[in-house]
Short mmCIF file of C-alpha atoms and ligand atoms in Angstrom, two decimals:
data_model
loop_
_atom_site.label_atom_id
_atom_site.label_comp_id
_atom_site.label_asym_id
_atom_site.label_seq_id
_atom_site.Cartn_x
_atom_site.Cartn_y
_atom_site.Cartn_z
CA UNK A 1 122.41 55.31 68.45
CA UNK A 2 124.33 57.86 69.41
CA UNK A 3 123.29 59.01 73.54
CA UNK A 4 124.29 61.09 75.99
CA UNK A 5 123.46 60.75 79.78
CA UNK A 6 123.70 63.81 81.73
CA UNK A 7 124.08 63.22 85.50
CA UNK A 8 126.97 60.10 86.09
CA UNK A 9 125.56 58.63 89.68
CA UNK A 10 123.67 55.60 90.68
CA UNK A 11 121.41 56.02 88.12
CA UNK A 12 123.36 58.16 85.15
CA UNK A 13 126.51 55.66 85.12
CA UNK A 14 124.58 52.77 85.00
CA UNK A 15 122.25 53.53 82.62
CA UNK A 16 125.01 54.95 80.65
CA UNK A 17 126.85 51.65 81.18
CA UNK A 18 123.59 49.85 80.00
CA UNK A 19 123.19 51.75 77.06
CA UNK A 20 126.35 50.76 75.98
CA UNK A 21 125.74 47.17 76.67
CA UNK A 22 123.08 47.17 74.30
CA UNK A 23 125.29 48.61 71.69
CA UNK A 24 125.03 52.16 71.52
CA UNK A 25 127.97 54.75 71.41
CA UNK A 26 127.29 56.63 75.08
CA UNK A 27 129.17 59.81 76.83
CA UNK A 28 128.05 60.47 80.13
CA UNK A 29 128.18 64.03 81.31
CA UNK A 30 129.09 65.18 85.09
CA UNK A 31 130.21 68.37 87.09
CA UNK A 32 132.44 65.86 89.46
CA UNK A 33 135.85 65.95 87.85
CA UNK A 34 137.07 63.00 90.30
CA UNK A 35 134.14 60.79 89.22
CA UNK A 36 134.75 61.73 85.25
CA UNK A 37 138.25 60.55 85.79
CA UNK A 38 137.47 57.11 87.98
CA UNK A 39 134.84 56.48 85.46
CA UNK A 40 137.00 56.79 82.75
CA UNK A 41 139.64 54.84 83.94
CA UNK A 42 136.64 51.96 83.78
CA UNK A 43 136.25 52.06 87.49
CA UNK A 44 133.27 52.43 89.48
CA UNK A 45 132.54 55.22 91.91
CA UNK A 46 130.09 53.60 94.24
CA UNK A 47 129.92 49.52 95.18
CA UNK A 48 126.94 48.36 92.75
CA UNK A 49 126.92 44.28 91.84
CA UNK A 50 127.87 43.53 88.31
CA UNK A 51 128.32 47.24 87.15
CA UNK A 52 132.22 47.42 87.27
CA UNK A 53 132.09 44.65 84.23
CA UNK A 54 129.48 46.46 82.38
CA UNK A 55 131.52 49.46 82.91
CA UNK A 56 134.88 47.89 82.39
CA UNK A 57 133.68 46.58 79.01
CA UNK A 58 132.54 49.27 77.42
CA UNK A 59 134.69 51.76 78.21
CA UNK A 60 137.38 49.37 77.14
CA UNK A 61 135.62 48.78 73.84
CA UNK A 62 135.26 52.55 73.36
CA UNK A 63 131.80 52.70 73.11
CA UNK A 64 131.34 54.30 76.35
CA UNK A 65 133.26 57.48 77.53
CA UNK A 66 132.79 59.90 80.02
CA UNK A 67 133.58 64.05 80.23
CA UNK A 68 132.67 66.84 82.14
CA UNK A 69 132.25 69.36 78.97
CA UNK A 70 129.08 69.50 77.02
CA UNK A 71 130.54 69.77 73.88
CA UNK A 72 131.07 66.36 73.84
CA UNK A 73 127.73 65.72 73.19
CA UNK A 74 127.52 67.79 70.26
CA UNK A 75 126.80 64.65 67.80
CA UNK A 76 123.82 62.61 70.15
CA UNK A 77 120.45 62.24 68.91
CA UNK A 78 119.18 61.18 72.34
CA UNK A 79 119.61 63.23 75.47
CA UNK A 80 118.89 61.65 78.93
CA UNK A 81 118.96 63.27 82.38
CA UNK A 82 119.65 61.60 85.11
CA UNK A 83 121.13 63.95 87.73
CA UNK A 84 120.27 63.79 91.44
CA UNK A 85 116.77 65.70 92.96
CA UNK A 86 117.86 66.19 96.25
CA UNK A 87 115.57 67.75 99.57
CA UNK A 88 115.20 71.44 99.61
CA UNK A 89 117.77 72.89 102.21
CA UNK A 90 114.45 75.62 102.99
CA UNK A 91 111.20 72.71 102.42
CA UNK A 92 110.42 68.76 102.11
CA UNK A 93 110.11 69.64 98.14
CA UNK A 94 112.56 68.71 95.69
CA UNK A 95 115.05 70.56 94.40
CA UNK A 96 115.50 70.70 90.91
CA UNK A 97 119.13 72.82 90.46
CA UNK A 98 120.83 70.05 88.46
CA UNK A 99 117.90 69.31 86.47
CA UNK A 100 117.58 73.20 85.03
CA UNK A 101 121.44 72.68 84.49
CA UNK A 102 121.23 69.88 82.59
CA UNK A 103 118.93 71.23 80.46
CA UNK A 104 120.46 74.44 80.00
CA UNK A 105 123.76 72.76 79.37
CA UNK A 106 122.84 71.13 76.64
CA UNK A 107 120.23 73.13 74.85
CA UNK A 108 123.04 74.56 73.04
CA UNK A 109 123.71 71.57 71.73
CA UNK A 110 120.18 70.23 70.63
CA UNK A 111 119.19 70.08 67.29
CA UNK A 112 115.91 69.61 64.98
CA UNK A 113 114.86 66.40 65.49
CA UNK A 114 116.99 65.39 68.92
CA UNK A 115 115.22 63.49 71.99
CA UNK A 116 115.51 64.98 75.83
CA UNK A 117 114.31 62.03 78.07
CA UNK A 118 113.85 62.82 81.87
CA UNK A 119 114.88 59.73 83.95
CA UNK A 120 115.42 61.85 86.71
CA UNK A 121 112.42 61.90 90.11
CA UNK A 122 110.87 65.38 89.77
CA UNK A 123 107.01 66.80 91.10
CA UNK A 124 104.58 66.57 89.18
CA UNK A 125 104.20 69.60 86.21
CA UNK A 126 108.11 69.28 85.40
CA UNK A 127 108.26 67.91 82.20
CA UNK A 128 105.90 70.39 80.62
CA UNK A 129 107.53 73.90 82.42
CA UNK A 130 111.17 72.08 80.61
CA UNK A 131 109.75 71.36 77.21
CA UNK A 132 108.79 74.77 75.74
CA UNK A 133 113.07 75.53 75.75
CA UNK A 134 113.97 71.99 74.41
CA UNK A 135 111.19 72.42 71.68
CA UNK A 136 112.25 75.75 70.73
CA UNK A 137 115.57 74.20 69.99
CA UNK A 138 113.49 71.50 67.12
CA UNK A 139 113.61 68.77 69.78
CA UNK A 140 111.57 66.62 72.09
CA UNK A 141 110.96 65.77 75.79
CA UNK A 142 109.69 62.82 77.01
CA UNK A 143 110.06 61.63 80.85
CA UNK A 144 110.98 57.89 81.00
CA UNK A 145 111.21 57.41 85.00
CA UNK A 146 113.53 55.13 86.19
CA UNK A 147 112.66 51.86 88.81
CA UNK A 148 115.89 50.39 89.02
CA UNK A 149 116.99 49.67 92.87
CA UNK A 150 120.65 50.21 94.36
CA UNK A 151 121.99 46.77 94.69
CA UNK A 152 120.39 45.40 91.37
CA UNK A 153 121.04 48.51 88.79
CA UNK A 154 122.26 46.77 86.21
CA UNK A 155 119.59 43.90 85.73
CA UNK A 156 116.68 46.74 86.97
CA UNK A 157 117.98 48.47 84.00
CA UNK A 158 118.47 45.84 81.16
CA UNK A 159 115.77 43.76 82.45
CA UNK A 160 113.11 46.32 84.14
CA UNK A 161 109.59 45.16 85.33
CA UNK A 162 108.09 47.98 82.97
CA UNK A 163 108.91 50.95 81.01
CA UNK A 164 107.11 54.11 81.05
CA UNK A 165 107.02 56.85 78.27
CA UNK A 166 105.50 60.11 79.24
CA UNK A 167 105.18 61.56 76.03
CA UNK A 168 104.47 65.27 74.58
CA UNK A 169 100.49 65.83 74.40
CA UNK A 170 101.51 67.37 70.44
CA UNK A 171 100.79 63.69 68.13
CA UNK A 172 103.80 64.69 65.87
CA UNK A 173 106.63 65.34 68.95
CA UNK A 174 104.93 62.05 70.37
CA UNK A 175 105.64 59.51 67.31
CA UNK A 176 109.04 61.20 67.33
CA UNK A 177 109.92 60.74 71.10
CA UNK A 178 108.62 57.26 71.36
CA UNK A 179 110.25 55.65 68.03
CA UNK A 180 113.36 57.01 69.60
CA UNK A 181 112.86 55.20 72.89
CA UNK A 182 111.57 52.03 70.84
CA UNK A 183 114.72 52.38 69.43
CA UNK A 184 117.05 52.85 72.62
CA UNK A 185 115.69 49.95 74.10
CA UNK A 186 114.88 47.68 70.80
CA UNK A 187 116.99 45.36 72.60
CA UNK A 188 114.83 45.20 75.91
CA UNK A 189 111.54 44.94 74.31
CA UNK A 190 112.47 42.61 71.07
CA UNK A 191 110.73 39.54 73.15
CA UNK A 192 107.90 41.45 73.51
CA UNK A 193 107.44 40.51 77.54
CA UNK A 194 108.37 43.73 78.99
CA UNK A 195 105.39 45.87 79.46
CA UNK A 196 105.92 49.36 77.79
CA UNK A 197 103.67 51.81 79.08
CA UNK A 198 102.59 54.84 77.31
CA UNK A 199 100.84 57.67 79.16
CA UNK A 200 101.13 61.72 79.37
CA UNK A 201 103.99 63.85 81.07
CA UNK A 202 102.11 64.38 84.49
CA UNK A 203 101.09 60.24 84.35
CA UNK A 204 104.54 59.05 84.12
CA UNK A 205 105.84 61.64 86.55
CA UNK A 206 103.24 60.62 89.27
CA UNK A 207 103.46 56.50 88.53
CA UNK A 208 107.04 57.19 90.07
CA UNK A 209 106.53 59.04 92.89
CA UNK A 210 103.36 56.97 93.92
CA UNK A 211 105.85 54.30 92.91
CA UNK A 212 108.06 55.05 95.91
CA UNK A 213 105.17 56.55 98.22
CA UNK A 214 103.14 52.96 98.32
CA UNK A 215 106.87 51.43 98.81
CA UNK A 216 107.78 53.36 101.43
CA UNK A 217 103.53 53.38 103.02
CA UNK A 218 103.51 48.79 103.28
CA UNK A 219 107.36 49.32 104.94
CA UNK A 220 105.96 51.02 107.66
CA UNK A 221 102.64 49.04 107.44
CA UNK A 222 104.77 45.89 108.56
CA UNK A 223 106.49 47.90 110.78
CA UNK A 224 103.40 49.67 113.08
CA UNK A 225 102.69 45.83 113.20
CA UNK A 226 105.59 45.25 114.39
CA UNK A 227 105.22 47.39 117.19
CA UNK A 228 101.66 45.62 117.44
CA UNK A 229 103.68 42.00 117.62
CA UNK A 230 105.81 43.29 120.23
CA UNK A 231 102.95 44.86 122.75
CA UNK A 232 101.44 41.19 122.69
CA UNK A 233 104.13 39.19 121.53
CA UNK A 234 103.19 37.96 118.05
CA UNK A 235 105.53 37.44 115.36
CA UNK A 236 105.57 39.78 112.88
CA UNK A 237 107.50 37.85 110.08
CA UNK A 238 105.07 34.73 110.37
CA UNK A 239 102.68 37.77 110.36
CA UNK A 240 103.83 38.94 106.94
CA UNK A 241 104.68 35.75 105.38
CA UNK A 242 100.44 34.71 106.03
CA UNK A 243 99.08 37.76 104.85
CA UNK A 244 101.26 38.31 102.16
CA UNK A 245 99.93 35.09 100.62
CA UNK A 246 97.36 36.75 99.85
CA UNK A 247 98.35 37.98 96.23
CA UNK A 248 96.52 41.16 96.50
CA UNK A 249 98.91 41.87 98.93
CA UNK A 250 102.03 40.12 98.06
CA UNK A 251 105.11 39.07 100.12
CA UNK A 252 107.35 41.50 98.96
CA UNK A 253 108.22 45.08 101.22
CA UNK A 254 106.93 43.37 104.06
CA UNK A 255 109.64 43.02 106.11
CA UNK A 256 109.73 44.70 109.28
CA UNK A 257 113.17 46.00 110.65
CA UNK A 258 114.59 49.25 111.55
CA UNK A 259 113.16 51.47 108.93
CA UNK A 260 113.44 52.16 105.04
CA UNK A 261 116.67 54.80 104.00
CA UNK A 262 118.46 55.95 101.27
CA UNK A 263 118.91 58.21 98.61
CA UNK A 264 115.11 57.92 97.19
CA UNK A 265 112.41 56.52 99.52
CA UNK A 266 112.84 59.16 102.35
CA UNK A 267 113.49 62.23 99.91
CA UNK A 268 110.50 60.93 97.57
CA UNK A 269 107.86 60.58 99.85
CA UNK A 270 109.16 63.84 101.54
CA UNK A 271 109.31 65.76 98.01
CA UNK A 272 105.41 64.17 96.64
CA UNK A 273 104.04 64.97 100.26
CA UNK A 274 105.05 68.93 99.07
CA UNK A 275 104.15 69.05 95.91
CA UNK A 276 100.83 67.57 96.86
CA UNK A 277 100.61 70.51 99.52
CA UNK A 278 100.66 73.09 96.77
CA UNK A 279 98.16 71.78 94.65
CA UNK A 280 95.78 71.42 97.48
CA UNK A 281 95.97 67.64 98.53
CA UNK A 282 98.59 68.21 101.59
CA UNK A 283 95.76 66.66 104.44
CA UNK A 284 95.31 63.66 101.57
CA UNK A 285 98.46 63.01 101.93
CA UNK A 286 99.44 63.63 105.66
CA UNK A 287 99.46 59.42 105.92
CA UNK A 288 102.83 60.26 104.27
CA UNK A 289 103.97 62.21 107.11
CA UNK A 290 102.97 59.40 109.47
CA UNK A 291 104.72 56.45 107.14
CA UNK A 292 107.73 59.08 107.63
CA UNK A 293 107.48 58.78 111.79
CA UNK A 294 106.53 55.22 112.11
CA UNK A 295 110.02 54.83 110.10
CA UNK A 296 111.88 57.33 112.64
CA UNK A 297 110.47 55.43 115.44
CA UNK A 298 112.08 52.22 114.78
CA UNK A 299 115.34 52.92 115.12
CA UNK A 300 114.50 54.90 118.63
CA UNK A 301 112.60 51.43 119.37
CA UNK A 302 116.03 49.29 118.36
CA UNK A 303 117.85 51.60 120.97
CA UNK A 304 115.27 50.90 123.69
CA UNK A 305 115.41 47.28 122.85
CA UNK A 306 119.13 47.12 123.35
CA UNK A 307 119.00 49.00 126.35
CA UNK A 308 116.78 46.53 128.32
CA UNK A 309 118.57 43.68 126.92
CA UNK A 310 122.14 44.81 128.18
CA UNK A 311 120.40 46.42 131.43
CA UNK A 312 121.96 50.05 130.59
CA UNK A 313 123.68 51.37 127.53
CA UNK A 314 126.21 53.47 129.57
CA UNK A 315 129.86 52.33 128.71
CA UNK A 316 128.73 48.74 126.95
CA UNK A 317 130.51 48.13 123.56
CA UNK A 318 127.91 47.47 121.15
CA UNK A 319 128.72 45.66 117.55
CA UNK A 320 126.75 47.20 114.96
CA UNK A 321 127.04 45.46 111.99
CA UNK A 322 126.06 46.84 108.57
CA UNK A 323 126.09 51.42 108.29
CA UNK A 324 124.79 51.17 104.61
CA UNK A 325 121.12 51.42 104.22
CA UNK A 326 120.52 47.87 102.37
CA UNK A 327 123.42 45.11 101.49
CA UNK A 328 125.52 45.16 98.39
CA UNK A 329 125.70 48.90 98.89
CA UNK A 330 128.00 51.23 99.77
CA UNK A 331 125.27 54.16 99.84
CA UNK A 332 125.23 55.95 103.38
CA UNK A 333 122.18 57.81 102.87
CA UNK A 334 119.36 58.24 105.18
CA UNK A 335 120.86 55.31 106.97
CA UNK A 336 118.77 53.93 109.85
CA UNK A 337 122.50 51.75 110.70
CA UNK A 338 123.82 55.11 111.14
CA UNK A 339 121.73 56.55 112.79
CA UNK A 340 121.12 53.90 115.39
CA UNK A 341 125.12 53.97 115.86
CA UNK A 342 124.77 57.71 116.32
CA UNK A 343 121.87 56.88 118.98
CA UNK A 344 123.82 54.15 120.81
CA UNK A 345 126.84 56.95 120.73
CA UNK A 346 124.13 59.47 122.05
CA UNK A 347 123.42 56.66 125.15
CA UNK A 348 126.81 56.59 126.37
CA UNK A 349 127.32 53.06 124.44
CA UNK A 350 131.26 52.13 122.92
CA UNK A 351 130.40 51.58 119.52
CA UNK A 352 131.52 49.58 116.35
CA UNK A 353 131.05 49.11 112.93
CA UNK A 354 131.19 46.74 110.11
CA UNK A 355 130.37 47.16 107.14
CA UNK A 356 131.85 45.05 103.92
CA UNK A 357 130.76 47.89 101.33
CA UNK A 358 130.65 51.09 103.45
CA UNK A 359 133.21 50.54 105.80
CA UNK A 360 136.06 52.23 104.38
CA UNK A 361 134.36 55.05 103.59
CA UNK A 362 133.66 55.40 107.42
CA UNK A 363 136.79 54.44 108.11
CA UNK A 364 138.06 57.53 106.05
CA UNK A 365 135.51 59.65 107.89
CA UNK A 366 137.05 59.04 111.33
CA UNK A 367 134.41 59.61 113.36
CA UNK A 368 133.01 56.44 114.41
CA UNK A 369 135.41 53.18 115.69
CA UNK A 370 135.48 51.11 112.34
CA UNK A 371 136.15 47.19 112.70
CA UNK A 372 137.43 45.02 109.50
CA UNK A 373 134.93 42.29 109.90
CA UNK A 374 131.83 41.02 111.79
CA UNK A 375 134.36 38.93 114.41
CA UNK A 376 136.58 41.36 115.10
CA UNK A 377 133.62 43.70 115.82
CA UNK A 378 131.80 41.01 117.97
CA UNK A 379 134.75 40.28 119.58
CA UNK A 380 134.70 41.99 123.31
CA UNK A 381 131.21 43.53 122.42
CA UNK A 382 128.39 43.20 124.97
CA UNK A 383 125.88 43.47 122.09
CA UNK A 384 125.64 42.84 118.64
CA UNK A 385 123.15 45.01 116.29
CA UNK A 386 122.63 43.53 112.84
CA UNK A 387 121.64 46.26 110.87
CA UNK A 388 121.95 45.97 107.07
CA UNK A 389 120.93 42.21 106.28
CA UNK A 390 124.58 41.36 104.08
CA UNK A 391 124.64 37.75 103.30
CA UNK A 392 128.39 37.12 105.78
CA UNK A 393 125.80 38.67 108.33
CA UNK A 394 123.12 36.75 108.19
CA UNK A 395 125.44 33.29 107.62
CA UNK A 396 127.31 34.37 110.20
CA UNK A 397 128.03 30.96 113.13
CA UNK A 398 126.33 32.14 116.30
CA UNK A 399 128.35 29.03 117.75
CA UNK A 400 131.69 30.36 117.12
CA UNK A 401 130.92 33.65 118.13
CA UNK A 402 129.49 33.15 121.44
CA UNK A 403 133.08 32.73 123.63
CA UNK A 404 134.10 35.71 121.43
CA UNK A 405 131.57 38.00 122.69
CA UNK A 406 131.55 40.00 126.32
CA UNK A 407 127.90 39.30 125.71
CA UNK A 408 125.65 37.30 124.28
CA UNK A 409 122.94 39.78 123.55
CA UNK A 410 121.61 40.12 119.73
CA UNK A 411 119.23 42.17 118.18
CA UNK A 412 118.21 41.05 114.59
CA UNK A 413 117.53 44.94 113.28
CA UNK A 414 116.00 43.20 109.53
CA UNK A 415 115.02 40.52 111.45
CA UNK A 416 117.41 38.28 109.10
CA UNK A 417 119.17 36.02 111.12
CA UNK A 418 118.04 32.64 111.88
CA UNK A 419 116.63 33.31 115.71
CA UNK A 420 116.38 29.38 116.75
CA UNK A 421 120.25 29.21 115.67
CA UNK A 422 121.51 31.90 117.70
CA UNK A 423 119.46 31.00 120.65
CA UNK A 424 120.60 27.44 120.70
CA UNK A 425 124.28 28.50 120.31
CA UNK A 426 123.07 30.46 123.97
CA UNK A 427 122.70 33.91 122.50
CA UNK A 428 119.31 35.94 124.04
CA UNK A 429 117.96 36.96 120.80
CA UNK A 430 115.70 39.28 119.94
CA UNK A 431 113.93 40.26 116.26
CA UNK A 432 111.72 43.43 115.36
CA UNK A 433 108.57 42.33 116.24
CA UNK A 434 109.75 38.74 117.16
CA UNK A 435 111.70 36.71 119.87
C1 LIG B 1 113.92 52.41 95.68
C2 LIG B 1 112.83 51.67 94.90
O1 LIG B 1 112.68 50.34 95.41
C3 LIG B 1 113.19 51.60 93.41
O2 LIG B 1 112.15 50.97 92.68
C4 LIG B 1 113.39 53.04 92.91
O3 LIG B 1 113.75 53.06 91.54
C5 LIG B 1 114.49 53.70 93.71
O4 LIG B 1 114.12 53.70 95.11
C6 LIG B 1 114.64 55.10 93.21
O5 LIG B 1 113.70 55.88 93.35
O6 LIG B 1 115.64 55.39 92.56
P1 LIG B 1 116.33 51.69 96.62
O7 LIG B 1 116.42 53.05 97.22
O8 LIG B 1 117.50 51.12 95.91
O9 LIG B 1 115.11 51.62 95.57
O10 LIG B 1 116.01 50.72 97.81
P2 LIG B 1 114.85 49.69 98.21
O11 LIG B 1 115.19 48.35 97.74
O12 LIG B 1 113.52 50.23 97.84
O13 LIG B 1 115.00 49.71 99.78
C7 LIG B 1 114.77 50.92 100.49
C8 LIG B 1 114.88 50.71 101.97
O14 LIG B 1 113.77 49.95 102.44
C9 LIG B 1 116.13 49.95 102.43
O15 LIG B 1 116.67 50.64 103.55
C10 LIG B 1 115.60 48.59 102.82
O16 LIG B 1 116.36 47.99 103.84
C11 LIG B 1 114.21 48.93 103.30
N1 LIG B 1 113.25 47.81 103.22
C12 LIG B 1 112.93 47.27 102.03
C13 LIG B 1 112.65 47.34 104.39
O17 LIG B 1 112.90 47.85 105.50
N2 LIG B 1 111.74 46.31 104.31
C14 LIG B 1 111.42 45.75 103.11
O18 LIG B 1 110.58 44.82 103.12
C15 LIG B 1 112.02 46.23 101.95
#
């Protein structure tokens, strides 16, 4: 088939990447010039396991190419958006700029017959205020949400857990929109094991953003009981690992640390809690707002915890290791690493910060003291933070660190480390909601 993907970032460049992988002929559409150009070149903007192959290979095969004009996708049948929702600068609710661009980019280009699939995290009631312009055009909208997670994109994408189809409520448009998508993703589904969901336009737009709301709701679940572990001293992972037995529960998002961030948990629960709000629901879903604090209030906690364990922030050099918000990322966002660092800062504490995907990028910011690696940023510190759970973090040799350090103070911010390790190498070691 012959796609476009409007919107080239975590989501629109891998999926585009994807789509080519399964053998279609994909242009991917941005307003960034600099990320057309990287992109183009078969190089990734963002750090994102396994994509710079995907990407390498198909641009180098020619299947997949990359421009900033809409003409180019003058001959697609299939139209996906993918561009960014971000927070309202004025409310919690999302703001849907780029989407209304996208759409009126290419409407110019649509013709009788073509497909418009949303992939893109919008409130509920978008889908059907967009499709009256693309039908006028002869076309179709369906919204296709997207679960992939930064980190594992490319396998989220090829191999997802489900797909959803929100599909027009007219029969005709419906058949149309969903033999495209059967066709997009003929590959995905030819074994017949990946669930493939079919539901309306409001459905499919809420199954995302409850999606990310229940995420975001058991994350601070484990962590309130953290803070419950820590008033009696209980321990929260043993905790999670027995109740998540229970397989109406499960073990996964149950691991306590200093908060959820990034580009979509924080803005989605922020974004459903408002559009809830206007169609009456907002004290239904104030639980929302308090999943939102108990998630600020861990990484004041981490800060408290560090300051009794060094006996005073003031003028202690504190190792802070990890600034993304989850390993194998480079993504900055909503970062409760960075934040904590800015806290620290805030305390009168020297900090420094490692980070194997994000660094440079701080580094080219300037504003915070950047170290190359995890012993070089341990080395002279009277504290070490481990903040985003990378694997040379959590394998890192407590032993050989210890004559390294000014002191041997850690606090295991994901709760990742191996605590009996560290303590034995003589390190006072302290978890979220554990000793
Ligand atoms: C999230 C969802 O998991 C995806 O399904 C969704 O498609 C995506 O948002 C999106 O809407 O685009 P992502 O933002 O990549 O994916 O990150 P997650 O893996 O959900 O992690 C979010 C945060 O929660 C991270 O900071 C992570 O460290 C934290 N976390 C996760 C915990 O603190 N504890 C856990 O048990 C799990």
């Amino acid at each position: 088939m012959k796609i476009c993907v409007i919107g080239c970032g975590y989501l629109g460049a891998v999926h585009a990447a994807s789509m080519a992988e399964l053998g279609h002929d994909v242009v991917g559409i941005d307003v960034d010039e600099a990320k057309i150009a990287l992109l183009s070149s078969g190089h990734p903007p963002f750090v994102e396991p396994g994509f710079d192959e995907v990407l390498a290979r198909n641009v180098e095969s020619g299947r997949l190419t990359f421009s900033t004009d809409y003409a180019a996708t003058a001959d697609c049948e299939l139209y996906f958006i993918g561009v960014g929702t971000p927070q309202r600068r004025d409310s919690h609710g999302a703001d849907l700029t780029y989407v209304h661009a996208a759409v009126e980019g290419l409407l110019p280009y649509l013709r009788e017959g073509d497909v418009v699939v949303g992939k893109s995290t919008v409130p509920v009631g978008t889908a059907a205020e967009l499709a009256p312009a693309v039908e006028a055009k002869g076309a179709c909208l369906v919204w296709n949400p997207e679960f992939l997670r930064e980190g594992f994109a490319v396998k989220d994408t090829l191999e997802p857990d489900r797909i959803v189809y929100g599909l027009p409520n007219d029969p005709q448009l419906a058949r149309r929109a969903q033999a495209a998508l059967d066709t997009c993703y003929a590959k995905i589904l030819a074994d017949g094991t990946t669930p493939r969901l079919l539901m309306d336009y409001q459905t499919a737009e809420l199954v995302k953003v409850s999606a990310n709301s229940f995420l975001a709701t058991k994350i601070s679940f484990i962590n309130a009981m953290a803070q419950a572990c820590d008033a009696v001293g209980a321990d929260v992972a043993k905790l999670a690992e027995a109740i998540g037995l229970d397989d109406r529960i499960g073990k996964k998002f149950l691991r306590a640390g200093i908060g959820f961030g990034g580009g979509c948990l924080p803005k989605d629960i922020r974004a459903f809690h408002a559009r809830a709000a206007e169609l009456g629901l907002d004290e239904t879903f104030n639980f929302l707002t308090e999943v939102e604090l108990i998630n600020e209030s861990q990484c004041g906690r981490a800060v408290d915890a560090l300051n009794e364990m060094t006996g005073g922030l003031e003028g202690k050099r504190v190792a802070v290791l990890g600034a993304a918000f989850k390993p194998n990322s480079d993504d900055l966002r909503h970062s409760p690493a960075r934040t904590i660092a800015r806290l620290l800062e805030e305390r009168g504490a020297d900090v420094v910060v490692t980070d194997p995907g994000a660094g440079p990028i701080l580094a080219a910011q300037g504003d915070i003291d950047v170290a190359i690696d995890a012993t070089t940023a341990i080395t002279g510190a009277d504290a070490v933070l481990l903040a985003t759970e990378w694997k040379e973090f959590s394998e890192l040799d407590p032993q050989a660190l210890a004559p390294l350090a000014r002191g041997k103070v850690v606090l295991d911010g994901r709760n990742a480390l191996d605590a009996q390790k560290w303590k034995d190498a003589g390190w006072t070691y302290r978890g979220i909601g554990r000793r």
